[in-house]
Amino acid sequence: MKKELIKGNEAVIKGAILSGCTHFFGYPITPASEIAQAAAHYLPLTGRTFIQAESEIAAINMVYGAASAGVRTMTASSGPGLSLKQEGISYLAGAELPAVIVDVMRAGPGLGNIFPEQSDYNQMVKGGGHGDYKNVVLAPNCAQEMCDMTMQAFELADQYRVTVVVLTDGNIGQTMEPVEFPEEVKKAPFKEWSVQGDAKTRKNLITSIYMSTDALSKLNIRLQKKYAEIEAKEQMWEDFLIDGAEMVVVAYGIMSRISQNAIEELRAKGLKVGMMRPKTLFPFPKKRLQELAKTAKTFFVTEMCAGQMIDDVKLAIEHRRPVEFYGCYGGRTPAVEELKEAIELAYKKMVR
Amino acid sequence: MEKMETVVKGKPEALCATFDRKEGSDKQTTHYCPGCGHGRVHKLIAEALSDMGLGDKTVFISPVGCSVFAYYYMNTGNVQAPHGRAPAVATGVSRANPNSIVISYQGDGDLAAIGTAEILHAANRGEHLSVFFINNAIYGMTGGQMAPTTLLGQKTQTTPRGRSAMNEGHPIRMAEIIATLEAPIYVERTSCTDTKGIMKTRKAIRKAIKLQSEKKGFTFVEILTACPTGWKKTPSDSIKWIQNELEPYFKPGVYKDVSDKAEPLHRPEMIMDSEEIFKSLGLKKGKTPSSSAAAVEEKRIKIAGFGGQGALTAGVMMATAGMNEGLNVSWIPSYGPEMRGGTANCSVIVSSKRIGNPLVRNPNILIAMNGPSLDAFENDVVQGGTIVVNSSLIERKLSRSDVKAVYVPLTDIAAKVGLKAAANSVALGVFLGLENIFSREGIYEVLKTSLKKKDALEINIKAVNAGFEFAKTL
């Protein structure tokens, strides 16, 4: 298709429809509302369903119902809304239902404000609801990836019967950039376990309750096996000016864009700095970090929060290298200059 | 599984012949206590489904509560829902497969306490559901605590001295509340006690399911049933207690019935044709060049003005024109409450290289369409950068000398071509005149696709040209 200048939030919906998503259930919240608005505009044009639910809780449960019935379905929200959805996400995991959730992060805690932050990392990557489960988490950093990763999310969700979260922030959601949409419309595959109100699926049951400890253990073993398989197969990342880098910056979403500028300028000054950008946050690109830890002297994590992903970096490299950090919170996006200074300072410490 | 589908004498087809999903060795009896109302209501529902031949089409939503295990018994598609969320889950199921018969089966804690929002709104949307609400005035599964329908004075584990209006409020009457809504077509409360009550319940269940099979809308049947264990009464005393205590407060009867006037409602058919879908999404086939002929050094632009001056739109047009010529571009507005406060600004980047941070803090070019914008951003412009000042509205000169100052009466020029509001197009023209990044034709093309009215298009093209000419005289 011809490129279209489009907001990341809107690209999500066009990508979703091209992926075969037919049901969107949402609730308005800044800075994610454009997603629901685009869904409300586009889905009904071709007889698809958009419902503005009475709450975030209802929205995620409608997703649970529609996913049970075998269609491709999604919701989108931001921090406070995601907190409300956690119960439903845990049930989705327990019932092994495929679903897609977009989280356009804003600043917290509490009502916080509507400006960007990356402080939902823990609640989306580490589980967030009750029980031992994981969401697959994809981290786009531009409008094109908002489309592409939403599309990929539907594939992964069906392949593994998991919830896939597209985790982004207010900046990426609100930025308009050229997006090339694919010239193909996908369809939800037939899901033999689903409950479709017909003779074929009548015998099926969607549930997450297992009264015997044995049965529940079995479910958990199956889930853990699935997560292990995802960890083995689905790690994605992007390297930027990584050749010969003695310091490796690890950043995702908007912070990877700001880091790109900072690194370009520092490289021009002769500093051996590069970046590894995780494109999947679960599975975290551990393999790549372990490789980099062999040659890099220091890692530098930067996030728009007090430091959440940094734990995963430390665990991935098993504390074999120092991990420096620069965080920024409250909804303020740091300037390139600011980050550059922080990296330079850490770099000097490394060389000394 | 084949075993489940055999019909055993005395059990309707929509009830499992043996309860194979049930834990333990006893696959014949239910997990319900003696005298509990659930088993009877399950059977009445199963009979109705069997008699109407709807077993295949039915999806039964089990709630949280004693009936969480309804799927042990119902020989239908089954979905178990989180506590209180059955109507939302049922909404998803029904919308995904509009031809299915969806039954949301809920207890009093589930429906009238934790799930009040979900039931009210599913009812209010007129979802195609049959809701069966089992009201036994107690929490059975968790061991006999207060329900929203527990009567005043009734002793439970969490109202050991009896429910008091002052502390716990009054028992809630759901059928009456649901009946006040516009969408539901049939709302009845029955009491599943003696033969007469059971027959009324049977009739109500059948009516609700039949109406759903005719796609006529939302139906709600509240059924008073016994919980001898929770009430600490014998089954026969429990029946008496329903009749003497519950029924006077929760009066059986039809609370709403407009079913004779209800027309079948059909959900729209989904269009599956790819071309139609592309069209609906406004996608255009073809290729946009992915690199430009000339290398463009990255331009970081900030356009700011008061709401209505079109600063944001000018930025979008600039970025679109850049994209069409194969450049990398980005545009981001200042978003949030400030956009309601009168000033609006956007960051635009145009570059041959991959763009990093889309937020422009230190622009090469600032277009200040009003005074507050100049005050806010003048000092951010990089040394050697350019500031376009709308001299129609800004009287002062720049306070710095290390940038190029371009004073243009944007608003006056726009007024001269016939539309004051086209000051943003004049600004675009000035930008093109100053920076030879992309062609005027490119901007015309963008204007053509965004402006549908012919005279608006002509005026804006004139405005672009006027701005361009002005810049060339500098």
JSON list of C-alpha atoms in Angstrom, two decimals, chain B residues 265-450:
[
{"chain": "B", "resi": 265, "resn": "LEU", "atom": "CA", "xyz": [-32.80, -7.62, 15.91]},
{"chain": "B", "resi": 266, "resn": "HIS", "atom": "CA", "xyz": [-30.13, -8.85, 13.56]},
{"chain": "B", "resi": 267, "resn": "ARG", "atom": "CA", "xyz": [-26.48, -7.95, 13.97]},
{"chain": "B", "resi": 268, "resn": "PRO", "atom": "CA", "xyz": [-24.82, -6.69, 10.78]},
{"chain": "B", "resi": 269, "resn": "GLU", "atom": "CA", "xyz": [-23.15, -9.20, 8.49]},
{"chain": "B", "resi": 270, "resn": "MET", "atom": "CA", "xyz": [-19.38, -8.94, 8.35]},
{"chain": "B", "resi": 271, "resn": "ILE", "atom": "CA", "xyz": [-17.85, -7.97, 5.03]},
{"chain": "B", "resi": 272, "resn": "MET", "atom": "CA", "xyz": [-14.97, -10.34, 4.28]},
{"chain": "B", "resi": 273, "resn": "ASP", "atom": "CA", "xyz": [-13.97, -9.03, 0.85]},
{"chain": "B", "resi": 274, "resn": "SER", "atom": "CA", "xyz": [-10.40, -7.68, 1.02]},
{"chain": "B", "resi": 275, "resn": "GLU", "atom": "CA", "xyz": [-10.98, -4.84, -1.43]},
{"chain": "B", "resi": 276, "resn": "GLU", "atom": "CA", "xyz": [-13.96, -3.61, 0.59]},
{"chain": "B", "resi": 277, "resn": "ILE", "atom": "CA", "xyz": [-11.87, -3.75, 3.74]},
{"chain": "B", "resi": 278, "resn": "PHE", "atom": "CA", "xyz": [-9.02, -1.78, 2.15]},
{"chain": "B", "resi": 279, "resn": "LYS", "atom": "CA", "xyz": [-11.55, 0.78, 0.99]},
{"chain": "B", "resi": 280, "resn": "SER", "atom": "CA", "xyz": [-13.07, 1.11, 4.44]},
{"chain": "B", "resi": 281, "resn": "LEU", "atom": "CA", "xyz": [-9.60, 1.72, 5.88]},
{"chain": "B", "resi": 282, "resn": "GLY", "atom": "CA", "xyz": [-8.80, 4.34, 3.26]},
{"chain": "B", "resi": 283, "resn": "LEU", "atom": "CA", "xyz": [-5.78, 2.36, 2.07]},
{"chain": "B", "resi": 284, "resn": "LYS", "atom": "CA", "xyz": [-4.44, 3.11, -1.37]},
{"chain": "B", "resi": 285, "resn": "LYS", "atom": "CA", "xyz": [-2.63, 0.58, -3.46]},
{"chain": "B", "resi": 286, "resn": "GLY", "atom": "CA", "xyz": [0.74, 1.47, -4.85]},
{"chain": "B", "resi": 287, "resn": "LYS", "atom": "CA", "xyz": [4.19, 2.37, -3.62]},
{"chain": "B", "resi": 288, "resn": "THR", "atom": "CA", "xyz": [5.48, 5.49, -1.94]},
{"chain": "B", "resi": 289, "resn": "PRO", "atom": "CA", "xyz": [9.14, 6.15, -2.72]},
{"chain": "B", "resi": 290, "resn": "SER", "atom": "CA", "xyz": [11.24, 5.11, 0.24]},
{"chain": "B", "resi": 291, "resn": "SER", "atom": "CA", "xyz": [14.14, 7.44, -0.45]},
{"chain": "B", "resi": 292, "resn": "SER", "atom": "CA", "xyz": [14.38, 10.92, -1.83]},
{"chain": "B", "resi": 293, "resn": "ALA", "atom": "CA", "xyz": [16.38, 12.11, -4.82]},
{"chain": "B", "resi": 294, "resn": "ALA", "atom": "CA", "xyz": [18.20, 14.75, -2.83]},
{"chain": "B", "resi": 295, "resn": "ALA", "atom": "CA", "xyz": [19.73, 14.17, 0.58]},
{"chain": "B", "resi": 296, "resn": "VAL", "atom": "CA", "xyz": [18.04, 16.40, 3.11]},
{"chain": "B", "resi": 297, "resn": "GLU", "atom": "CA", "xyz": [19.86, 17.31, 6.24]},
{"chain": "B", "resi": 298, "resn": "GLU", "atom": "CA", "xyz": [17.57, 16.77, 9.19]},
{"chain": "B", "resi": 299, "resn": "LYS", "atom": "CA", "xyz": [15.21, 19.69, 9.77]},
{"chain": "B", "resi": 300, "resn": "ARG", "atom": "CA", "xyz": [13.63, 19.99, 13.18]},
{"chain": "B", "resi": 301, "resn": "ILE", "atom": "CA", "xyz": [10.65, 22.26, 13.03]},
{"chain": "B", "resi": 302, "resn": "LYS", "atom": "CA", "xyz": [8.29, 23.62, 15.66]},
{"chain": "B", "resi": 303, "resn": "ILE", "atom": "CA", "xyz": [5.04, 25.26, 14.64]},
{"chain": "B", "resi": 304, "resn": "ALA", "atom": "CA", "xyz": [3.07, 27.02, 17.37]},
{"chain": "B", "resi": 305, "resn": "GLY", "atom": "CA", "xyz": [0.02, 29.22, 17.59]},
{"chain": "B", "resi": 306, "resn": "PHE", "atom": "CA", "xyz": [-3.30, 29.59, 19.33]},
{"chain": "B", "resi": 307, "resn": "GLY", "atom": "CA", "xyz": [-6.04, 27.03, 18.78]},
{"chain": "B", "resi": 308, "resn": "GLY", "atom": "CA", "xyz": [-7.75, 27.58, 15.44]},
{"chain": "B", "resi": 309, "resn": "GLN", "atom": "CA", "xyz": [-4.70, 29.02, 13.66]},
{"chain": "B", "resi": 310, "resn": "GLY", "atom": "CA", "xyz": [-4.00, 25.64, 12.15]},
{"chain": "B", "resi": 311, "resn": "ALA", "atom": "CA", "xyz": [-0.47, 25.17, 13.49]},
{"chain": "B", "resi": 312, "resn": "LEU", "atom": "CA", "xyz": [-1.00, 21.44, 13.92]},
{"chain": "B", "resi": 313, "resn": "THR", "atom": "CA", "xyz": [-2.57, 21.05, 10.47]},
{"chain": "B", "resi": 314, "resn": "ALA", "atom": "CA", "xyz": [0.31, 22.91, 8.81]},
{"chain": "B", "resi": 315, "resn": "GLY", "atom": "CA", "xyz": [2.68, 20.47, 10.49]},
{"chain": "B", "resi": 316, "resn": "VAL", "atom": "CA", "xyz": [0.74, 17.46, 9.23]},
{"chain": "B", "resi": 317, "resn": "MET", "atom": "CA", "xyz": [0.76, 18.85, 5.69]},
{"chain": "B", "resi": 318, "resn": "MET", "atom": "CA", "xyz": [4.47, 19.50, 5.84]},
{"chain": "B", "resi": 319, "resn": "ALA", "atom": "CA", "xyz": [5.16, 15.96, 7.05]},
{"chain": "B", "resi": 320, "resn": "THR", "atom": "CA", "xyz": [2.82, 14.42, 4.46]},
{"chain": "B", "resi": 321, "resn": "ALA", "atom": "CA", "xyz": [4.51, 16.28, 1.63]},
{"chain": "B", "resi": 322, "resn": "GLY", "atom": "CA", "xyz": [7.89, 15.10, 2.90]},
{"chain": "B", "resi": 323, "resn": "MET", "atom": "CA", "xyz": [6.67, 11.51, 3.11]},
{"chain": "B", "resi": 324, "resn": "ASN", "atom": "CA", "xyz": [5.33, 11.61, -0.43]},
{"chain": "B", "resi": 325, "resn": "GLU", "atom": "CA", "xyz": [8.77, 12.62, -1.65]},
{"chain": "B", "resi": 326, "resn": "GLY", "atom": "CA", "xyz": [10.39, 9.64, 0.03]},
{"chain": "B", "resi": 327, "resn": "LEU", "atom": "CA", "xyz": [11.74, 11.41, 3.10]},
{"chain": "B", "resi": 328, "resn": "ASN", "atom": "CA", "xyz": [11.57, 10.22, 6.67]},
{"chain": "B", "resi": 329, "resn": "VAL", "atom": "CA", "xyz": [9.16, 12.38, 8.63]},
{"chain": "B", "resi": 330, "resn": "SER", "atom": "CA", "xyz": [7.54, 12.57, 12.04]},
{"chain": "B", "resi": 331, "resn": "TRP", "atom": "CA", "xyz": [4.90, 14.79, 13.63]},
{"chain": "B", "resi": 332, "resn": "ILE", "atom": "CA", "xyz": [3.88, 14.95, 17.23]},
{"chain": "B", "resi": 333, "resn": "PRO", "atom": "CA", "xyz": [1.49, 17.42, 18.88]},
{"chain": "B", "resi": 334, "resn": "SER", "atom": "CA", "xyz": [1.66, 18.72, 22.37]},
{"chain": "B", "resi": 335, "resn": "TYR", "atom": "CA", "xyz": [-1.20, 16.74, 23.81]},
{"chain": "B", "resi": 336, "resn": "GLY", "atom": "CA", "xyz": [-3.33, 16.93, 26.90]},
{"chain": "B", "resi": 337, "resn": "PRO", "atom": "CA", "xyz": [-4.97, 19.77, 28.80]},
{"chain": "B", "resi": 338, "resn": "GLU", "atom": "CA", "xyz": [-2.71, 22.43, 27.33]},
{"chain": "B", "resi": 339, "resn": "MET", "atom": "CA", "xyz": [-4.34, 21.96, 23.95]},
{"chain": "B", "resi": 340, "resn": "ARG", "atom": "CA", "xyz": [-7.56, 23.23, 25.47]},
{"chain": "B", "resi": 341, "resn": "GLY", "atom": "CA", "xyz": [-5.85, 26.25, 26.97]},
{"chain": "B", "resi": 342, "resn": "GLY", "atom": "CA", "xyz": [-5.36, 28.23, 23.79]},
{"chain": "B", "resi": 343, "resn": "THR", "atom": "CA", "xyz": [-1.86, 27.45, 22.55]},
{"chain": "B", "resi": 344, "resn": "ALA", "atom": "CA", "xyz": [-1.05, 24.45, 20.44]},
{"chain": "B", "resi": 345, "resn": "ASN", "atom": "CA", "xyz": [2.23, 23.33, 19.00]},
{"chain": "B", "resi": 346, "resn": "CYS", "atom": "CA", "xyz": [3.66, 20.45, 17.10]},
{"chain": "B", "resi": 347, "resn": "SER", "atom": "CA", "xyz": [7.08, 19.04, 16.33]},
{"chain": "B", "resi": 348, "resn": "VAL", "atom": "CA", "xyz": [7.88, 18.07, 12.76]},
{"chain": "B", "resi": 349, "resn": "ILE", "atom": "CA", "xyz": [11.05, 16.37, 11.59]},
{"chain": "B", "resi": 350, "resn": "VAL", "atom": "CA", "xyz": [12.01, 15.91, 7.96]},
{"chain": "B", "resi": 351, "resn": "SER", "atom": "CA", "xyz": [15.16, 13.96, 7.18]},
{"chain": "B", "resi": 352, "resn": "SER", "atom": "CA", "xyz": [16.92, 11.62, 4.79]},
{"chain": "B", "resi": 353, "resn": "LYS", "atom": "CA", "xyz": [18.13, 9.67, 7.80]},
{"chain": "B", "resi": 354, "resn": "ARG", "atom": "CA", "xyz": [16.16, 7.51, 10.19]},
{"chain": "B", "resi": 355, "resn": "ILE", "atom": "CA", "xyz": [14.56, 9.80, 12.76]},
{"chain": "B", "resi": 356, "resn": "GLY", "atom": "CA", "xyz": [15.40, 9.44, 16.46]},
{"chain": "B", "resi": 357, "resn": "ASN", "atom": "CA", "xyz": [13.46, 11.40, 19.05]},
{"chain": "B", "resi": 358, "resn": "PRO", "atom": "CA", "xyz": [10.33, 12.82, 17.38]},
{"chain": "B", "resi": 359, "resn": "LEU", "atom": "CA", "xyz": [10.00, 15.52, 20.04]},
{"chain": "B", "resi": 360, "resn": "VAL", "atom": "CA", "xyz": [11.67, 18.71, 18.91]},
{"chain": "B", "resi": 361, "resn": "ARG", "atom": "CA", "xyz": [13.11, 20.62, 21.81]},
{"chain": "B", "resi": 362, "resn": "ASN", "atom": "CA", "xyz": [15.65, 22.72, 19.93]},
{"chain": "B", "resi": 363, "resn": "PRO", "atom": "CA", "xyz": [14.24, 23.47, 16.50]},
{"chain": "B", "resi": 364, "resn": "ASN", "atom": "CA", "xyz": [16.20, 24.60, 13.43]},
{"chain": "B", "resi": 365, "resn": "ILE", "atom": "CA", "xyz": [13.05, 26.39, 12.40]},
{"chain": "B", "resi": 366, "resn": "LEU", "atom": "CA", "xyz": [10.36, 27.91, 14.60]},
{"chain": "B", "resi": 367, "resn": "ILE", "atom": "CA", "xyz": [7.16, 29.22, 13.11]},
{"chain": "B", "resi": 368, "resn": "ALA", "atom": "CA", "xyz": [5.57, 31.43, 15.77]},
{"chain": "B", "resi": 369, "resn": "MET", "atom": "CA", "xyz": [2.04, 32.29, 14.77]},
{"chain": "B", "resi": 370, "resn": "ASN", "atom": "CA", "xyz": [1.25, 34.34, 17.88]},
{"chain": "B", "resi": 371, "resn": "GLY", "atom": "CA", "xyz": [3.01, 36.21, 20.69]},
{"chain": "B", "resi": 372, "resn": "PRO", "atom": "CA", "xyz": [2.83, 33.57, 23.45]},
{"chain": "B", "resi": 373, "resn": "SER", "atom": "CA", "xyz": [4.36, 31.02, 21.08]},
{"chain": "B", "resi": 374, "resn": "LEU", "atom": "CA", "xyz": [7.32, 33.25, 20.36]},
{"chain": "B", "resi": 375, "resn": "ASP", "atom": "CA", "xyz": [7.77, 33.94, 24.08]},
{"chain": "B", "resi": 376, "resn": "ALA", "atom": "CA", "xyz": [7.64, 30.23, 24.85]},
{"chain": "B", "resi": 377, "resn": "PHE", "atom": "CA", "xyz": [10.02, 28.90, 22.21]},
{"chain": "B", "resi": 378, "resn": "GLU", "atom": "CA", "xyz": [12.32, 31.71, 21.02]},
{"chain": "B", "resi": 379, "resn": "ASN", "atom": "CA", "xyz": [15.18, 30.68, 23.29]},
{"chain": "B", "resi": 380, "resn": "ASP", "atom": "CA", "xyz": [14.95, 27.01, 22.28]},
{"chain": "B", "resi": 381, "resn": "VAL", "atom": "CA", "xyz": [15.92, 27.61, 18.65]},
{"chain": "B", "resi": 382, "resn": "VAL", "atom": "CA", "xyz": [19.45, 26.44, 17.81]},
{"chain": "B", "resi": 383, "resn": "GLN", "atom": "CA", "xyz": [22.12, 28.98, 16.98]},
{"chain": "B", "resi": 384, "resn": "GLY", "atom": "CA", "xyz": [21.95, 29.84, 13.32]},
{"chain": "B", "resi": 385, "resn": "GLY", "atom": "CA", "xyz": [18.37, 28.61, 13.14]},
{"chain": "B", "resi": 386, "resn": "THR", "atom": "CA", "xyz": [15.41, 30.43, 11.68]},
{"chain": "B", "resi": 387, "resn": "ILE", "atom": "CA", "xyz": [12.39, 32.00, 13.37]},
{"chain": "B", "resi": 388, "resn": "VAL", "atom": "CA", "xyz": [9.37, 32.92, 11.29]},
{"chain": "B", "resi": 389, "resn": "VAL", "atom": "CA", "xyz": [7.44, 35.59, 13.18]},
{"chain": "B", "resi": 390, "resn": "ASN", "atom": "CA", "xyz": [3.80, 36.31, 12.33]},
{"chain": "B", "resi": 391, "resn": "SER", "atom": "CA", "xyz": [4.20, 40.08, 12.34]},
{"chain": "B", "resi": 392, "resn": "SER", "atom": "CA", "xyz": [0.45, 40.58, 11.90]},
{"chain": "B", "resi": 393, "resn": "LEU", "atom": "CA", "xyz": [-0.01, 39.53, 15.53]},
{"chain": "B", "resi": 394, "resn": "ILE", "atom": "CA", "xyz": [3.45, 39.90, 17.05]},
{"chain": "B", "resi": 395, "resn": "GLU", "atom": "CA", "xyz": [4.68, 43.46, 17.41]},
{"chain": "B", "resi": 396, "resn": "ARG", "atom": "CA", "xyz": [7.99, 42.81, 19.08]},
{"chain": "B", "resi": 397, "resn": "LYS", "atom": "CA", "xyz": [11.26, 41.91, 17.43]},
{"chain": "B", "resi": 398, "resn": "LEU", "atom": "CA", "xyz": [13.37, 38.93, 18.38]},
{"chain": "B", "resi": 399, "resn": "SER", "atom": "CA", "xyz": [15.43, 39.30, 21.51]},
{"chain": "B", "resi": 400, "resn": "ARG", "atom": "CA", "xyz": [18.36, 37.36, 20.06]},
{"chain": "B", "resi": 401, "resn": "SER", "atom": "CA", "xyz": [20.66, 38.04, 17.15]},
{"chain": "B", "resi": 402, "resn": "ASP", "atom": "CA", "xyz": [22.22, 34.60, 16.60]},
{"chain": "B", "resi": 403, "resn": "VAL", "atom": "CA", "xyz": [19.27, 33.34, 14.57]},
{"chain": "B", "resi": 404, "resn": "LYS", "atom": "CA", "xyz": [17.75, 34.36, 11.28]},
{"chain": "B", "resi": 405, "resn": "ALA", "atom": "CA", "xyz": [14.61, 36.44, 11.84]},
{"chain": "B", "resi": 406, "resn": "VAL", "atom": "CA", "xyz": [11.90, 36.30, 9.20]},
{"chain": "B", "resi": 407, "resn": "TYR", "atom": "CA", "xyz": [9.04, 38.73, 9.85]},
{"chain": "B", "resi": 408, "resn": "VAL", "atom": "CA", "xyz": [5.98, 37.84, 7.78]},
{"chain": "B", "resi": 409, "resn": "PRO", "atom": "CA", "xyz": [2.48, 39.24, 8.24]},
{"chain": "B", "resi": 410, "resn": "LEU", "atom": "CA", "xyz": [0.98, 35.73, 7.89]},
{"chain": "B", "resi": 411, "resn": "THR", "atom": "CA", "xyz": [-2.53, 36.69, 8.97]},
{"chain": "B", "resi": 412, "resn": "ASP", "atom": "CA", "xyz": [-2.68, 39.85, 6.84]},
{"chain": "B", "resi": 413, "resn": "ILE", "atom": "CA", "xyz": [-1.47, 37.97, 3.75]},
{"chain": "B", "resi": 414, "resn": "ALA", "atom": "CA", "xyz": [-4.08, 35.29, 4.39]},
{"chain": "B", "resi": 415, "resn": "ALA", "atom": "CA", "xyz": [-6.81, 37.92, 4.76]},
{"chain": "B", "resi": 416, "resn": "LYS", "atom": "CA", "xyz": [-5.68, 39.46, 1.49]},
{"chain": "B", "resi": 417, "resn": "VAL", "atom": "CA", "xyz": [-6.11, 36.19, -0.43]},
{"chain": "B", "resi": 418, "resn": "GLY", "atom": "CA", "xyz": [-9.57, 35.88, 1.10]},
{"chain": "B", "resi": 419, "resn": "LEU", "atom": "CA", "xyz": [-9.36, 33.74, 4.25]},
{"chain": "B", "resi": 420, "resn": "LYS", "atom": "CA", "xyz": [-7.80, 34.83, 7.53]},
{"chain": "B", "resi": 421, "resn": "ALA", "atom": "CA", "xyz": [-7.79, 31.23, 8.71]},
{"chain": "B", "resi": 422, "resn": "ALA", "atom": "CA", "xyz": [-5.39, 30.31, 5.91]},
{"chain": "B", "resi": 423, "resn": "ALA", "atom": "CA", "xyz": [-2.46, 31.89, 7.77]},
{"chain": "B", "resi": 424, "resn": "ASN", "atom": "CA", "xyz": [-1.10, 28.37, 8.27]},
{"chain": "B", "resi": 425, "resn": "SER", "atom": "CA", "xyz": [-0.98, 27.83, 4.50]},
{"chain": "B", "resi": 426, "resn": "VAL", "atom": "CA", "xyz": [0.87, 31.13, 4.11]},
{"chain": "B", "resi": 427, "resn": "ALA", "atom": "CA", "xyz": [3.33, 29.81, 6.72]},
{"chain": "B", "resi": 428, "resn": "LEU", "atom": "CA", "xyz": [3.78, 26.64, 4.66]},
{"chain": "B", "resi": 429, "resn": "GLY", "atom": "CA", "xyz": [4.54, 28.74, 1.61]},
{"chain": "B", "resi": 430, "resn": "VAL", "atom": "CA", "xyz": [7.10, 30.76, 3.56]},
{"chain": "B", "resi": 431, "resn": "PHE", "atom": "CA", "xyz": [8.70, 27.52, 4.75]},
{"chain": "B", "resi": 432, "resn": "LEU", "atom": "CA", "xyz": [8.96, 26.26, 1.16]},
{"chain": "B", "resi": 433, "resn": "GLY", "atom": "CA", "xyz": [10.45, 29.56, 0.06]},
{"chain": "B", "resi": 434, "resn": "LEU", "atom": "CA", "xyz": [13.09, 29.41, 2.78]},
{"chain": "B", "resi": 435, "resn": "GLU", "atom": "CA", "xyz": [13.92, 25.72, 2.75]},
{"chain": "B", "resi": 436, "resn": "ASN", "atom": "CA", "xyz": [14.22, 24.02, -0.56]},
{"chain": "B", "resi": 437, "resn": "ILE", "atom": "CA", "xyz": [13.19, 20.61, 0.79]},
{"chain": "B", "resi": 438, "resn": "PHE", "atom": "CA", "xyz": [10.21, 19.70, -1.32]},
{"chain": "B", "resi": 439, "resn": "SER", "atom": "CA", "xyz": [8.18, 21.12, -4.14]},
{"chain": "B", "resi": 440, "resn": "ARG", "atom": "CA", "xyz": [5.17, 23.40, -4.07]},
{"chain": "B", "resi": 441, "resn": "GLU", "atom": "CA", "xyz": [3.37, 20.84, -6.21]},
{"chain": "B", "resi": 442, "resn": "GLY", "atom": "CA", "xyz": [3.80, 18.37, -3.39]},
{"chain": "B", "resi": 443, "resn": "ILE", "atom": "CA", "xyz": [1.99, 20.73, -1.03]},
{"chain": "B", "resi": 444, "resn": "TYR", "atom": "CA", "xyz": [-0.77, 21.29, -3.60]},
{"chain": "B", "resi": 445, "resn": "GLU", "atom": "CA", "xyz": [-1.28, 17.51, -3.76]},
{"chain": "B", "resi": 446, "resn": "VAL", "atom": "CA", "xyz": [-1.55, 17.30, 0.02]},
{"chain": "B", "resi": 447, "resn": "LEU", "atom": "CA", "xyz": [-4.02, 20.19, 0.07]},
{"chain": "B", "resi": 448, "resn": "LYS", "atom": "CA", "xyz": [-6.06, 18.45, -2.61]},
{"chain": "B", "resi": 449, "resn": "THR", "atom": "CA", "xyz": [-6.47, 15.29, -0.56]},
{"chain": "B", "resi": 450, "resn": "SER", "atom": "CA", "xyz": [-7.22, 17.09, 2.71]}
]
